[in-house]
Every structure is written in structure tokens, then in C-alpha cells.
Coordinates of C-alpha atoms in Angstrom, one line a residue:
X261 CA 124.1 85.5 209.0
X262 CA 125.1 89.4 208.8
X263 CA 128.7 88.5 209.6
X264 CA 129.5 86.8 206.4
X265 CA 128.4 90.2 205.0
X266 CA 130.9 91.8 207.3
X267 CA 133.5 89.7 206.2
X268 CA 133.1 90.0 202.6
X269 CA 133.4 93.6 202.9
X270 CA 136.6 93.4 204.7
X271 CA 138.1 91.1 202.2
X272 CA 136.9 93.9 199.8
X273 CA 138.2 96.8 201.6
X274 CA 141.7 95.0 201.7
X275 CA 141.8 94.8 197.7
X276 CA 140.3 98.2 197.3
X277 CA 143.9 100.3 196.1
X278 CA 144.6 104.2 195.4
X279 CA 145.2 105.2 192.1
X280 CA 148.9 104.8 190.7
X281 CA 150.7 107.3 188.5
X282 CA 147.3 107.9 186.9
X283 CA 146.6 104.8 185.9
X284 CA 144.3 103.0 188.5
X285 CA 145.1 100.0 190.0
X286 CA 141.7 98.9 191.0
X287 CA 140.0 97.8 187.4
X288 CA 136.3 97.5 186.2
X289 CA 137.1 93.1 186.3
X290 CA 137.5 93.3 190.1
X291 CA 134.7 96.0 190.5
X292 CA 132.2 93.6 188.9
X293 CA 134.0 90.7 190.8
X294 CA 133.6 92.0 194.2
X295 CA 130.1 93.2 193.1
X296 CA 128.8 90.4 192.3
X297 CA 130.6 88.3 195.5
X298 CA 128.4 91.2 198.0
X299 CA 125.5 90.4 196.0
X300 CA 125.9 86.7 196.0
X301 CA 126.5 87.0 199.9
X302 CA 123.6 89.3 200.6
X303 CA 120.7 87.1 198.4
X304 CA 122.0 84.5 200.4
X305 CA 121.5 85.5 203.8
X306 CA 118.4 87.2 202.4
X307 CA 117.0 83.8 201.7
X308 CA 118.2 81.8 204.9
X309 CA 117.0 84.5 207.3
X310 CA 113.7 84.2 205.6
X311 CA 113.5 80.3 205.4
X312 CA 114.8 80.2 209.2
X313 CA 111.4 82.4 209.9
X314 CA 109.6 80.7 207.6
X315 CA 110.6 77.2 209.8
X316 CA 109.9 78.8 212.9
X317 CA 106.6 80.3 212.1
X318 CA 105.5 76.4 211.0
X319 CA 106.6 75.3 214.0
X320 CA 105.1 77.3 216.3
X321 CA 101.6 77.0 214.7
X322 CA 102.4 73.3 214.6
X323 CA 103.1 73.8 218.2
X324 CA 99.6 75.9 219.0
X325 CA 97.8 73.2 217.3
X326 CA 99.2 70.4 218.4
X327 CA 99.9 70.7 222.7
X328 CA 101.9 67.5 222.9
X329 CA 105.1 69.2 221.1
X330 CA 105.1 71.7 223.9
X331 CA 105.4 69.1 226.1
X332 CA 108.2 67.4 224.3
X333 CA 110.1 70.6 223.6
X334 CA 109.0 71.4 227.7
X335 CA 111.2 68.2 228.4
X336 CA 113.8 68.8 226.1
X337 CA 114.5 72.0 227.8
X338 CA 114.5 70.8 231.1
X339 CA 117.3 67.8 230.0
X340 CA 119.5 70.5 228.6
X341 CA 119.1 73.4 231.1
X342 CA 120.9 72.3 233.6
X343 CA 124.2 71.5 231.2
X344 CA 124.1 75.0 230.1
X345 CA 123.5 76.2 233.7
X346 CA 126.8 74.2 234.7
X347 CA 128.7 75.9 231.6
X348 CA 127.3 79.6 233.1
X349 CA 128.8 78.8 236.6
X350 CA 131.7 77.0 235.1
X351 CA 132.3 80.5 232.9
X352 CA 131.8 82.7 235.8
X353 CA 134.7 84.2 237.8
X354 CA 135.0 83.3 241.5
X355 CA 132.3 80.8 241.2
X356 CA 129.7 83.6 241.1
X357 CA 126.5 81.8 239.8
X358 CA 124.6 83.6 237.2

């Protein structure tokens, strides 16, 4: 989520100007525009980080009260480990195994 942040702030940099011949080039319109953009970006990541923990804090007490999830998330772990062990070995160089 923080690299949306990141980004915004680079688009900003990149519009951000000296002044010119006294008269400056950046005005109070795109101040308050790029404001309000870094503010609209940051409540939003603000509120996804804390539904995602929100979500996962459900789930695991759903998970603690209920053992039969384990056991289905247990399963679905062991179906996908070995596809992300093949893309580890695949990745490595000179067939080095991770």
C-alpha cells in the first residue's frame, strides 16, 4: 500500500517548479490540488491497511475456534507449496535449490 504513497509524491516532486522572474510558477490551485491528491492517497491506504487487519484478525479467531479451517488452509498449503517451490528452483542460478 505505501508505494502508491511513493508514487504520488514523485508525480508531485516532478510539478513542483522554482520561482520565475519573481513571479512563481507553482500556484496556490496546484498546492491545494496535490494536497488534497496526498491526502486522498494516504486515508486510503489508511483504511485498507486497517480493513486487511481487520480481515485477518477475523480469520484467525474464526480459525482458533473452529480447527477444521486449519485443516483446509493446512491442505491448501500443501497443494500450492510445491508450485512455488518449483518457481524458487526455477528462479535460482545454476539450479541451486533454495
Amino acid at each position: 500500500l505505501g508505494i502508491y504513497g511513493l508514487i504520488i509524491a514523485v508525480i508531485i516532486s516532478n510539478e513542483v517548479t522554482t520561482v520565475e522572474e519573481k513571479a512563481p510558477s507553482y500556484t496556490t490551485f496546484k498546492a491545494f490540488a496535490h494536497f488534497g491528491g496526498g491526502l486522498a492517497c494516504g486515508l486510503s491506504g489508511l483504511a485498507a491497511g486497517m480493513a486487511i487487519g481487520i480481515v485477518g484478525e477475523t480469520l484467525t479467531q474464526a480459525s482458533a475456534a473452529q480447527p477444521k479451517l486449519f485443516v483446509g488452509m493446512a491442505r491448501e498449503y500443501q497443494r500450492i507449496s510445491p508450485r512455488v517451490r518449483g518457481i524458487l528452483r526455477s528462479s535460482c542460478r545454476h539450479g541451486a535449490a533454495a
